[in-house]
């Protein structure tokens, strides 16, 4: 497929860029001419992303990577600082890093709850906070990863759903706070997408789960979306095509939550 050159001369950071939706976003944005730094804690996945993205690069696009945990303040700050020093600016931040775990709520330790919220919500907050001074200069934008669980709640995923509800609210709060200062903040809310996270979850359910509680999530013709079908929406939101979209939490689920 041939893409447009919407991200030529744009400097972009994608967290969670080693896998799934984040990896697909890196590949798409580099194919549209962006210079994209993929951040992730998974070094092996980052190497794969660089290979795939640079093979598909067009319009001068380039993929770079750095191993970083999104919950580590100093690592995040330094990674962003070095990228801006090297590239001169930051135009877009895409926060896709996240984890998914399921458990009966009565069996969920406070530590496990807090770890999930720390990565999914805390990591998103931290990267937004560190990126905003640069985005204010470039009049850039942010795309965060919420989930349909933010609105519908997924059984046995209370911590995950709560973290994604937090990401949706964080997105809307930031969009309002920066409304008059030229920075747009949006989120995607995917349903089930075929990524390593979802493949791992298939084996990750605890004993005694009532799977009929997920019946509303599937459609007869297609169970899961493709990461590329989410990356195309991320690209729209992050580009000038999304110029009048701000504070949106955009559902991408093929209509499965109707
Ligand atoms: N796949 C889905 O069905 C789906 C649905 C709704 C929302 N989402 C969200 O979209 C995002 C991407 O999901 P995915 O399915 O591509 O998952 P994935 O597991 O394939 O990719 C997530 C990436 O985040 C990285 N990551 C996790 N914790 C990190 C940390 N502390 N620091 C740095 N990197 C870290 C992982 O190493 C991994 O590379 C996640 O936020 C997820 O919650 C996914």
PDB file of C-alpha atoms and ligand atoms in Angstrom:
ATOM      1  CA  UNK A   1       0.000   0.000   0.000  1.00  0.00           C
ATOM      2  CA  UNK A   2       1.217   3.530  -0.721  1.00  0.00           C
ATOM      3  CA  UNK A   3       0.767   6.093   2.032  1.00  0.00           C
ATOM      4  CA  UNK A   4       0.768   9.888   2.111  1.00  0.00           C
ATOM      5  CA  UNK A   5       3.697  11.933   3.429  1.00  0.00           C
ATOM      6  CA  UNK A   6       1.771  13.374   6.381  1.00  0.00           C
ATOM      7  CA  UNK A   7       4.690  13.048   8.835  1.00  0.00           C
ATOM      8  CA  UNK A   8       7.588  14.307   6.719  1.00  0.00           C
ATOM      9  CA  UNK A   9       9.858  16.390   9.012  1.00  0.00           C
ATOM     10  CA  UNK A  10       7.747  15.399  12.030  1.00  0.00           C
ATOM     11  CA  UNK A  11       9.520  14.112  15.143  1.00  0.00           C
ATOM     12  CA  UNK A  12       7.511  11.518  16.999  1.00  0.00           C
ATOM     13  CA  UNK A  13       7.823   9.314  20.093  1.00  0.00           C
ATOM     14  CA  UNK A  14       5.858   6.060  20.417  1.00  0.00           C
ATOM     15  CA  UNK A  15       5.906   4.207  23.755  1.00  0.00           C
ATOM     16  CA  UNK A  16       5.187   0.488  23.667  1.00  0.00           C
ATOM     17  CA  UNK A  17       6.777   0.554  20.229  1.00  0.00           C
ATOM     18  CA  UNK A  18       8.244  -2.958  20.520  1.00  0.00           C
ATOM     19  CA  UNK A  19       4.989  -4.842  19.997  1.00  0.00           C
ATOM     20  CA  UNK A  20       1.421  -4.897  18.767  1.00  0.00           C
ATOM     21  CA  UNK A  21      -0.334  -1.576  18.220  1.00  0.00           C
ATOM     22  CA  UNK A  22       2.727   0.520  19.147  1.00  0.00           C
ATOM     23  CA  UNK A  23       4.876  -1.389  16.656  1.00  0.00           C
ATOM     24  CA  UNK A  24       2.235  -0.991  13.933  1.00  0.00           C
ATOM     25  CA  UNK A  25       2.080   2.744  14.704  1.00  0.00           C
ATOM     26  CA  UNK A  26       5.866   3.126  14.354  1.00  0.00           C
ATOM     27  CA  UNK A  27       5.814   1.312  11.011  1.00  0.00           C
ATOM     28  CA  UNK A  28       2.897   3.430   9.724  1.00  0.00           C
ATOM     29  CA  UNK A  29       4.348   6.770  10.807  1.00  0.00           C
ATOM     30  CA  UNK A  30       7.794   5.973   9.353  1.00  0.00           C
ATOM     31  CA  UNK A  31       6.107   4.918   6.106  1.00  0.00           C
ATOM     32  CA  UNK A  32       4.524   8.393   6.073  1.00  0.00           C
ATOM     33  CA  UNK A  33       7.886  10.133   6.471  1.00  0.00           C
ATOM     34  CA  UNK A  34       8.126  10.539  10.263  1.00  0.00           C
ATOM     35  CA  UNK A  35      11.270  10.313  12.351  1.00  0.00           C
ATOM     36  CA  UNK A  36      10.034   8.030  15.111  1.00  0.00           C
ATOM     37  CA  UNK A  37      11.679   7.050  18.397  1.00  0.00           C
ATOM     38  CA  UNK A  38      10.196   3.811  19.733  1.00  0.00           C
ATOM     39  CA  UNK A  39      10.445   3.481  23.517  1.00  0.00           C
ATOM     40  CA  UNK A  40       9.855   0.167  25.256  1.00  0.00           C
ATOM     41  CA  UNK A  41      11.346  -2.027  27.953  1.00  0.00           C
ATOM     42  CA  UNK A  42      11.549  -4.969  25.495  1.00  0.00           C
ATOM     43  CA  UNK A  43      14.893  -4.663  23.658  1.00  0.00           C
ATOM     44  CA  UNK A  44      14.300  -7.644  21.372  1.00  0.00           C
ATOM     45  CA  UNK A  45      10.950  -6.285  20.217  1.00  0.00           C
ATOM     46  CA  UNK A  46      12.501  -2.866  19.607  1.00  0.00           C
ATOM     47  CA  UNK A  47      15.111  -4.412  17.304  1.00  0.00           C
ATOM     48  CA  UNK A  48      12.328  -6.111  15.334  1.00  0.00           C
ATOM     49  CA  UNK A  49      10.405  -2.824  15.086  1.00  0.00           C
ATOM     50  CA  UNK A  50      13.443  -0.997  13.702  1.00  0.00           C
ATOM     51  CA  UNK A  51      13.993  -3.676  11.081  1.00  0.00           C
ATOM     52  CA  UNK A  52      10.337  -3.695   9.958  1.00  0.00           C
ATOM     53  CA  UNK A  53       9.847   0.085  10.078  1.00  0.00           C
ATOM     54  CA  UNK A  54      13.064   1.013   8.318  1.00  0.00           C
ATOM     55  CA  UNK A  55      12.349  -1.572   5.599  1.00  0.00           C
ATOM     56  CA  UNK A  56       8.970   0.117   5.010  1.00  0.00           C
ATOM     57  CA  UNK A  57      10.281   3.700   5.369  1.00  0.00           C
ATOM     58  CA  UNK A  58       9.271   6.262   2.771  1.00  0.00           C
ATOM     59  CA  UNK A  59       9.418  10.054   2.291  1.00  0.00           C
ATOM     60  CA  UNK A  60      12.644  10.180   4.365  1.00  0.00           C
ATOM     61  CA  UNK A  61      11.117   8.372   7.356  1.00  0.00           C
ATOM     62  CA  UNK A  62      13.388   6.859  10.002  1.00  0.00           C
ATOM     63  CA  UNK A  63      12.855   4.616  13.034  1.00  0.00           C
ATOM     64  CA  UNK A  64      15.042   4.869  16.133  1.00  0.00           C
ATOM     65  CA  UNK A  65      14.720   3.095  19.459  1.00  0.00           C
ATOM     66  CA  UNK A  66      15.623   3.275  23.127  1.00  0.00           C
ATOM     67  CA  UNK A  67      15.036   0.810  25.941  1.00  0.00           C
ATOM     68  CA  UNK A  68      13.090   2.668  28.622  1.00  0.00           C
ATOM     69  CA  UNK A  69      10.469   1.878  31.239  1.00  0.00           C
ATOM     70  CA  UNK A  70       7.626   4.385  31.076  1.00  0.00           C
ATOM     71  CA  UNK A  71       7.357   4.375  34.872  1.00  0.00           C
ATOM     72  CA  UNK A  72      10.986   5.441  35.385  1.00  0.00           C
ATOM     73  CA  UNK A  73      11.017   9.238  35.665  1.00  0.00           C
ATOM     74  CA  UNK A  74      14.701   9.742  34.893  1.00  0.00           C
ATOM     75  CA  UNK A  75      14.764   7.330  31.953  1.00  0.00           C
ATOM     76  CA  UNK A  76      11.717   8.979  30.399  1.00  0.00           C
ATOM     77  CA  UNK A  77      13.042  12.500  30.944  1.00  0.00           C
ATOM     78  CA  UNK A  78      16.469  11.688  29.488  1.00  0.00           C
ATOM     79  CA  UNK A  79      15.075   9.809  26.484  1.00  0.00           C
ATOM     80  CA  UNK A  80      12.834  12.737  25.546  1.00  0.00           C
ATOM     81  CA  UNK A  81      15.559  15.296  26.191  1.00  0.00           C
ATOM     82  CA  UNK A  82      18.126  13.491  24.018  1.00  0.00           C
ATOM     83  CA  UNK A  83      15.623  12.979  21.203  1.00  0.00           C
ATOM     84  CA  UNK A  84      14.737  16.674  21.135  1.00  0.00           C
ATOM     85  CA  UNK A  85      18.409  17.668  21.348  1.00  0.00           C
ATOM     86  CA  UNK A  86      19.198  15.447  18.355  1.00  0.00           C
ATOM     87  CA  UNK A  87      16.084  16.133  16.276  1.00  0.00           C
ATOM     88  CA  UNK A  88      15.382  19.734  17.283  1.00  0.00           C
ATOM     89  CA  UNK A  89      11.737  19.291  18.261  1.00  0.00           C
ATOM     90  CA  UNK A  90       8.982  16.898  19.333  1.00  0.00           C
ATOM     91  CA  UNK A  91       5.720  17.030  17.356  1.00  0.00           C
ATOM     92  CA  UNK A  92       3.781  13.985  18.516  1.00  0.00           C
ATOM     93  CA  UNK A  93       3.720  11.676  21.558  1.00  0.00           C
ATOM     94  CA  UNK A  94       1.922   8.350  21.192  1.00  0.00           C
ATOM     95  CA  UNK A  95       1.501   6.454  24.481  1.00  0.00           C
ATOM     96  CA  UNK A  96       0.872   2.771  23.731  1.00  0.00           C
ATOM     97  CA  UNK A  97       2.901   1.051  26.491  1.00  0.00           C
ATOM     98  CA  UNK A  98       0.680  -1.009  28.739  1.00  0.00           C
ATOM     99  CA  UNK A  99       0.021  -4.357  30.368  1.00  0.00           C
ATOM    100  CA  UNK A 100      -3.079  -6.519  30.763  1.00  0.00           C
ATOM    101  CA  UNK A 101      -3.772  -9.017  33.530  1.00  0.00           C
ATOM    102  CA  UNK A 102      -6.947 -10.714  34.641  1.00  0.00           C
ATOM    103  CA  UNK A 103      -7.985 -12.034  38.038  1.00  0.00           C
ATOM    104  CA  UNK A 104     -10.997 -12.378  40.286  1.00  0.00           C
ATOM    105  CA  UNK A 105     -11.204  -9.087  42.155  1.00  0.00           C
ATOM    106  CA  UNK A 106     -11.262 -10.874  45.513  1.00  0.00           C
ATOM    107  CA  UNK A 107      -7.933 -12.518  44.583  1.00  0.00           C
ATOM    108  CA  UNK A 108      -6.263  -9.311  43.371  1.00  0.00           C
ATOM    109  CA  UNK A 109      -3.578  -8.007  45.704  1.00  0.00           C
ATOM    110  CA  UNK A 110      -3.284  -4.290  46.258  1.00  0.00           C
ATOM    111  CA  UNK A 111       0.272  -4.471  44.879  1.00  0.00           C
ATOM    112  CA  UNK A 112      -0.933  -6.121  41.655  1.00  0.00           C
ATOM    113  CA  UNK A 113      -3.685  -3.492  41.275  1.00  0.00           C
ATOM    114  CA  UNK A 114      -1.240  -0.643  41.851  1.00  0.00           C
ATOM    115  CA  UNK A 115       1.420  -2.078  39.504  1.00  0.00           C
ATOM    116  CA  UNK A 116      -1.044  -2.180  36.634  1.00  0.00           C
ATOM    117  CA  UNK A 117      -2.345   1.314  37.320  1.00  0.00           C
ATOM    118  CA  UNK A 118       1.223   2.580  37.672  1.00  0.00           C
ATOM    119  CA  UNK A 119       2.214   1.341  34.215  1.00  0.00           C
ATOM    120  CA  UNK A 120      -0.980   2.019  32.245  1.00  0.00           C
ATOM    121  CA  UNK A 121      -2.046   5.285  33.862  1.00  0.00           C
ATOM    122  CA  UNK A 122       1.081   6.470  35.703  1.00  0.00           C
ATOM    123  CA  UNK A 123       3.343   5.808  32.708  1.00  0.00           C
ATOM    124  CA  UNK A 124       0.970   7.673  30.411  1.00  0.00           C
ATOM    125  CA  UNK A 125       0.853  10.636  32.807  1.00  0.00           C
ATOM    126  CA  UNK A 126       4.636  10.704  33.155  1.00  0.00           C
ATOM    127  CA  UNK A 127       5.309  10.664  29.410  1.00  0.00           C
ATOM    128  CA  UNK A 128       2.653  13.366  28.843  1.00  0.00           C
ATOM    129  CA  UNK A 129       4.137  15.558  31.571  1.00  0.00           C
ATOM    130  CA  UNK A 130       7.655  15.255  30.201  1.00  0.00           C
ATOM    131  CA  UNK A 131       6.572  15.800  26.580  1.00  0.00           C
ATOM    132  CA  UNK A 132       4.254  18.771  27.110  1.00  0.00           C
ATOM    133  CA  UNK A 133       6.943  21.495  27.335  1.00  0.00           C
ATOM    134  CA  UNK A 134       8.262  20.377  23.923  1.00  0.00           C
ATOM    135  CA  UNK A 135       4.758  19.973  22.444  1.00  0.00           C
ATOM    136  CA  UNK A 136       3.857  23.491  23.576  1.00  0.00           C
ATOM    137  CA  UNK A 137       6.773  24.753  21.477  1.00  0.00           C
ATOM    138  CA  UNK A 138       5.871  22.715  18.383  1.00  0.00           C
ATOM    139  CA  UNK A 139       2.051  23.015  18.808  1.00  0.00           C
ATOM    140  CA  UNK A 140       2.054  19.258  18.709  1.00  0.00           C
ATOM    141  CA  UNK A 141      -0.309  16.569  19.915  1.00  0.00           C
ATOM    142  CA  UNK A 142      -0.690  13.426  22.027  1.00  0.00           C
ATOM    143  CA  UNK A 143      -2.486  10.140  21.346  1.00  0.00           C
ATOM    144  CA  UNK A 144      -3.053   7.921  24.410  1.00  0.00           C
ATOM    145  CA  UNK A 145      -4.190   4.294  24.694  1.00  0.00           C
ATOM    146  CA  UNK A 146      -7.507   3.938  26.490  1.00  0.00           C
ATOM    147  CA  UNK A 147      -9.710   0.889  25.771  1.00  0.00           C
ATOM    148  CA  UNK A 148     -13.357  -0.021  25.437  1.00  0.00           C
ATOM    149  CA  UNK A 149     -12.953  -1.349  29.001  1.00  0.00           C
ATOM    150  CA  UNK A 150     -12.844   2.312  30.096  1.00  0.00           C
ATOM    151  CA  UNK A 151     -16.531   2.673  29.213  1.00  0.00           C
ATOM    152  CA  UNK A 152     -17.974  -0.836  29.342  1.00  0.00           C
ATOM    153  CA  UNK A 153     -15.780  -2.500  31.995  1.00  0.00           C
ATOM    154  CA  UNK A 154     -14.368  -5.969  31.344  1.00  0.00           C
ATOM    155  CA  UNK A 155     -15.124  -8.701  33.859  1.00  0.00           C
ATOM    156  CA  UNK A 156     -12.067  -9.994  35.770  1.00  0.00           C
ATOM    157  CA  UNK A 157     -10.155  -6.931  34.584  1.00  0.00           C
ATOM    158  CA  UNK A 158     -11.066  -4.382  37.243  1.00  0.00           C
ATOM    159  CA  UNK A 159      -7.555  -2.936  37.548  1.00  0.00           C
ATOM    160  CA  UNK A 160      -7.102  -2.790  33.764  1.00  0.00           C
ATOM    161  CA  UNK A 161     -10.531  -1.206  33.210  1.00  0.00           C
ATOM    162  CA  UNK A 162      -9.893   1.329  35.998  1.00  0.00           C
ATOM    163  CA  UNK A 163      -6.486   2.215  34.535  1.00  0.00           C
ATOM    164  CA  UNK A 164      -8.010   2.785  31.099  1.00  0.00           C
ATOM    165  CA  UNK A 165     -10.868   4.843  32.531  1.00  0.00           C
ATOM    166  CA  UNK A 166      -8.114   6.922  34.108  1.00  0.00           C
ATOM    167  CA  UNK A 167      -6.349   7.310  30.758  1.00  0.00           C
ATOM    168  CA  UNK A 168      -9.617   8.480  29.156  1.00  0.00           C
ATOM    169  CA  UNK A 169     -10.153  11.072  31.915  1.00  0.00           C
ATOM    170  CA  UNK A 170      -6.496  12.158  31.833  1.00  0.00           C
ATOM    171  CA  UNK A 171      -6.789  12.680  28.072  1.00  0.00           C
ATOM    172  CA  UNK A 172      -9.877  14.848  28.427  1.00  0.00           C
ATOM    173  CA  UNK A 173      -8.416  16.850  31.317  1.00  0.00           C
ATOM    174  CA  UNK A 174      -5.210  17.576  29.374  1.00  0.00           C
ATOM    175  CA  UNK A 175      -7.107  18.504  26.222  1.00  0.00           C
ATOM    176  CA  UNK A 176      -9.053  21.058  28.232  1.00  0.00           C
ATOM    177  CA  UNK A 177      -6.006  22.394  30.094  1.00  0.00           C
ATOM    178  CA  UNK A 178      -4.076  22.984  26.851  1.00  0.00           C
ATOM    179  CA  UNK A 179      -7.075  23.937  24.697  1.00  0.00           C
ATOM    180  CA  UNK A 180      -5.932  27.511  24.157  1.00  0.00           C
ATOM    181  CA  UNK A 181      -2.238  26.713  23.877  1.00  0.00           C
ATOM    182  CA  UNK A 182      -2.197  24.750  20.631  1.00  0.00           C
ATOM    183  CA  UNK A 183      -1.684  21.196  21.925  1.00  0.00           C
ATOM    184  CA  UNK A 184      -4.309  18.571  21.060  1.00  0.00           C
ATOM    185  CA  UNK A 185      -4.748  15.487  23.256  1.00  0.00           C
ATOM    186  CA  UNK A 186      -6.782  12.472  22.105  1.00  0.00           C
ATOM    187  CA  UNK A 187      -7.033   8.782  22.910  1.00  0.00           C
ATOM    188  CA  UNK A 188      -7.961   5.637  21.093  1.00  0.00           C
ATOM    189  CA  UNK A 189     -10.271   3.091  22.719  1.00  0.00           C
ATOM    190  CA  UNK A 190      -9.713  -0.198  20.921  1.00  0.00           C
ATOM    191  CA  UNK A 191     -11.807  -3.315  21.387  1.00  0.00           C
ATOM    192  CA  UNK A 192     -10.130  -6.688  20.885  1.00  0.00           C
ATOM    193  CA  UNK A 193      -7.091  -6.339  18.605  1.00  0.00           C
ATOM    194  CA  UNK A 194      -4.899  -9.268  17.559  1.00  0.00           C
ATOM    195  CA  UNK A 195      -1.628  -8.477  19.348  1.00  0.00           C
ATOM    196  CA  UNK A 196       0.778 -10.404  21.616  1.00  0.00           C
ATOM    197  CA  UNK A 197      -1.060  -8.891  24.615  1.00  0.00           C
ATOM    198  CA  UNK A 198      -4.353 -10.452  23.585  1.00  0.00           C
ATOM    199  CA  UNK A 199      -2.726 -13.743  22.525  1.00  0.00           C
ATOM    200  CA  UNK A 200      -1.106 -14.038  25.969  1.00  0.00           C
ATOM    201  CA  UNK A 201      -4.398 -13.174  27.695  1.00  0.00           C
ATOM    202  CA  UNK A 202      -6.075 -16.181  26.037  1.00  0.00           C
ATOM    203  CA  UNK A 203      -4.009 -18.353  28.428  1.00  0.00           C
ATOM    204  CA  UNK A 204      -4.059 -15.858  31.292  1.00  0.00           C
ATOM    205  CA  UNK A 205      -7.581 -16.175  32.687  1.00  0.00           C
ATOM    206  CA  UNK A 206      -7.941 -17.455  36.248  1.00  0.00           C
ATOM    207  CA  UNK A 207      -9.896 -20.592  37.164  1.00  0.00           C
ATOM    208  CA  UNK A 208     -13.663 -20.291  37.333  1.00  0.00           C
ATOM    209  CA  UNK A 209     -14.175 -17.502  34.781  1.00  0.00           C
ATOM    210  CA  UNK A 210     -17.670 -17.122  33.311  1.00  0.00           C
ATOM    211  CA  UNK A 211     -16.838 -16.520  29.640  1.00  0.00           C
ATOM    212  CA  UNK A 212     -20.466 -15.685  28.832  1.00  0.00           C
ATOM    213  CA  UNK A 213     -19.712 -12.295  30.416  1.00  0.00           C
ATOM    214  CA  UNK A 214     -17.614 -11.558  27.304  1.00  0.00           C
ATOM    215  CA  UNK A 215     -20.335 -12.550  24.841  1.00  0.00           C
ATOM    216  CA  UNK A 216     -21.111  -8.906  23.986  1.00  0.00           C
ATOM    217  CA  UNK A 217     -17.524  -8.383  22.800  1.00  0.00           C
ATOM    218  CA  UNK A 218     -17.559 -10.628  19.747  1.00  0.00           C
ATOM    219  CA  UNK A 219     -19.196 -10.406  16.371  1.00  0.00           C
ATOM    220  CA  UNK A 220     -19.998 -13.507  14.421  1.00  0.00           C
ATOM    221  CA  UNK A 221     -17.892 -12.607  11.366  1.00  0.00           C
ATOM    222  CA  UNK A 222     -14.730 -11.239  12.980  1.00  0.00           C
ATOM    223  CA  UNK A 223     -13.390 -11.562  16.527  1.00  0.00           C
ATOM    224  CA  UNK A 224     -10.412  -9.240  16.482  1.00  0.00           C
ATOM    225  CA  UNK A 225      -9.169  -6.144  14.689  1.00  0.00           C
ATOM    226  CA  UNK A 226      -5.675  -5.872  13.224  1.00  0.00           C
ATOM    227  CA  UNK A 227      -3.002  -3.639  14.789  1.00  0.00           C
ATOM    228  CA  UNK A 228      -2.719  -1.861  11.415  1.00  0.00           C
ATOM    229  CA  UNK A 229      -6.414  -0.920  11.635  1.00  0.00           C
ATOM    230  CA  UNK A 230      -5.644   0.911  14.869  1.00  0.00           C
ATOM    231  CA  UNK A 231      -2.386   2.419  13.594  1.00  0.00           C
ATOM    232  CA  UNK A 232      -4.270   4.063  10.709  1.00  0.00           C
ATOM    233  CA  UNK A 233      -6.568   5.825  13.193  1.00  0.00           C
ATOM    234  CA  UNK A 234      -3.616   6.874  15.357  1.00  0.00           C
ATOM    235  CA  UNK A 235      -2.013   8.355  12.218  1.00  0.00           C
ATOM    236  CA  UNK A 236      -5.200  10.284  11.423  1.00  0.00           C
ATOM    237  CA  UNK A 237      -5.443  11.704  14.973  1.00  0.00           C
ATOM    238  CA  UNK A 238      -1.736  12.617  15.062  1.00  0.00           C
ATOM    239  CA  UNK A 239      -1.731  14.282  11.634  1.00  0.00           C
ATOM    240  CA  UNK A 240      -3.261  17.491  10.305  1.00  0.00           C
ATOM    241  CA  UNK A 241      -6.213  15.332   9.217  1.00  0.00           C
ATOM    242  CA  UNK A 242      -7.154  15.298  12.908  1.00  0.00           C
ATOM    243  CA  UNK A 243      -6.708  19.051  13.376  1.00  0.00           C
ATOM    244  CA  UNK A 244     -10.267  19.555  14.698  1.00  0.00           C
ATOM    245  CA  UNK A 245     -10.271  16.425  16.891  1.00  0.00           C
ATOM    246  CA  UNK A 246      -9.399  17.249  20.494  1.00  0.00           C
ATOM    247  CA  UNK A 247     -10.328  15.548  23.767  1.00  0.00           C
ATOM    248  CA  UNK A 248     -11.793  12.603  21.847  1.00  0.00           C
ATOM    249  CA  UNK A 249     -11.593   9.027  23.086  1.00  0.00           C
ATOM    250  CA  UNK A 250     -12.216   7.210  19.852  1.00  0.00           C
ATOM    251  CA  UNK A 251     -13.724   3.740  19.932  1.00  0.00           C
ATOM    252  CA  UNK A 252     -12.125   1.312  17.439  1.00  0.00           C
ATOM    253  CA  UNK A 253     -13.939  -1.979  17.894  1.00  0.00           C
ATOM    254  CA  UNK A 254     -15.785  -2.741  14.677  1.00  0.00           C
ATOM    255  CA  UNK A 255     -19.050  -2.162  16.530  1.00  0.00           C
ATOM    256  CA  UNK A 256     -18.616  -5.068  18.939  1.00  0.00           C
ATOM    257  CA  UNK A 257     -19.731  -3.165  22.029  1.00  0.00           C
ATOM    258  CA  UNK A 258     -23.133  -2.180  20.739  1.00  0.00           C
TER     259      UNK A 258
HETATM  260  N1  LIG B   1      -4.794  -5.358  21.939  1.00  0.00           N
HETATM  261  C1  LIG B   1      -5.965  -4.941  22.370  1.00  0.00           C
HETATM  262  O1  LIG B   1      -6.999  -5.609  22.166  1.00  0.00           O
HETATM  263  C2  LIG B   1      -6.101  -3.626  23.096  1.00  0.00           C
HETATM  264  C3  LIG B   1      -7.385  -3.143  23.347  1.00  0.00           C
HETATM  265  C4  LIG B   1      -7.539  -1.937  24.024  1.00  0.00           C
HETATM  266  C5  LIG B   1      -6.417  -1.225  24.421  1.00  0.00           C
HETATM  267  N2  LIG B   1      -5.177  -1.721  24.165  1.00  0.00           N
HETATM  268  C6  LIG B   1      -4.031  -0.938  24.645  1.00  0.00           C
HETATM  269  O2  LIG B   1      -3.189  -0.621  23.549  1.00  0.00           O
HETATM  270  C7  LIG B   1      -1.837  -0.559  24.004  1.00  0.00           C
HETATM  271  C8  LIG B   1      -0.992  -1.498  23.173  1.00  0.00           C
HETATM  272  O3  LIG B   1      -1.469  -2.823  23.382  1.00  0.00           O
HETATM  273  P1  LIG B   1      -0.985  -4.086  22.541  1.00  0.00           P
HETATM  274  O4  LIG B   1      -2.137  -4.977  22.423  1.00  0.00           O
HETATM  275  O5  LIG B   1      -0.246  -3.636  21.368  1.00  0.00           O
HETATM  276  O6  LIG B   1       0.013  -4.761  23.624  1.00  0.00           O
HETATM  277  P2  LIG B   1       1.441  -5.432  23.463  1.00  0.00           P
HETATM  278  O7  LIG B   1       1.641  -6.241  24.714  1.00  0.00           O
HETATM  279  O8  LIG B   1       1.569  -6.122  22.164  1.00  0.00           O
HETATM  280  O9  LIG B   1       2.407  -4.165  23.492  1.00  0.00           O
HETATM  281  C9  LIG B   1       2.550  -3.401  24.656  1.00  0.00           C
HETATM  282  C10 LIG B   1       3.983  -2.941  24.758  1.00  0.00           C
HETATM  283  O10 LIG B   1       4.126  -2.133  25.941  1.00  0.00           O
HETATM  284  C11 LIG B   1       5.377  -2.439  26.512  1.00  0.00           C
HETATM  285  N3  LIG B   1       5.417  -2.078  27.919  1.00  0.00           N
HETATM  286  C12 LIG B   1       4.697  -2.596  28.937  1.00  0.00           C
HETATM  287  N4  LIG B   1       5.049  -2.033  30.086  1.00  0.00           N
HETATM  288  C13 LIG B   1       6.039  -1.144  29.807  1.00  0.00           C
HETATM  289  C14 LIG B   1       6.824  -0.248  30.583  1.00  0.00           C
HETATM  290  N5  LIG B   1       6.682  -0.149  31.910  1.00  0.00           N
HETATM  291  N6  LIG B   1       7.723   0.529  29.953  1.00  0.00           N
HETATM  292  C15 LIG B   1       7.899   0.451  28.612  1.00  0.00           C
HETATM  293  N7  LIG B   1       7.188  -0.389  27.824  1.00  0.00           N
HETATM  294  C16 LIG B   1       6.287  -1.172  28.425  1.00  0.00           C
HETATM  295  C17 LIG B   1       5.551  -3.935  26.286  1.00  0.00           C
HETATM  296  O11 LIG B   1       6.911  -4.337  26.414  1.00  0.00           O
HETATM  297  C18 LIG B   1       4.993  -4.105  24.894  1.00  0.00           C
HETATM  298  O12 LIG B   1       6.009  -3.989  23.915  1.00  0.00           O
HETATM  299  C19 LIG B   1      -1.859  -0.927  25.486  1.00  0.00           C
HETATM  300  O13 LIG B   1      -1.888   0.246  26.256  1.00  0.00           O
HETATM  301  C20 LIG B   1      -3.168  -1.682  25.618  1.00  0.00           C
HETATM  302  O14 LIG B   1      -3.672  -1.644  26.936  1.00  0.00           O
HETATM  303  C21 LIG B   1      -4.991  -2.903  23.508  1.00  0.00           C
END
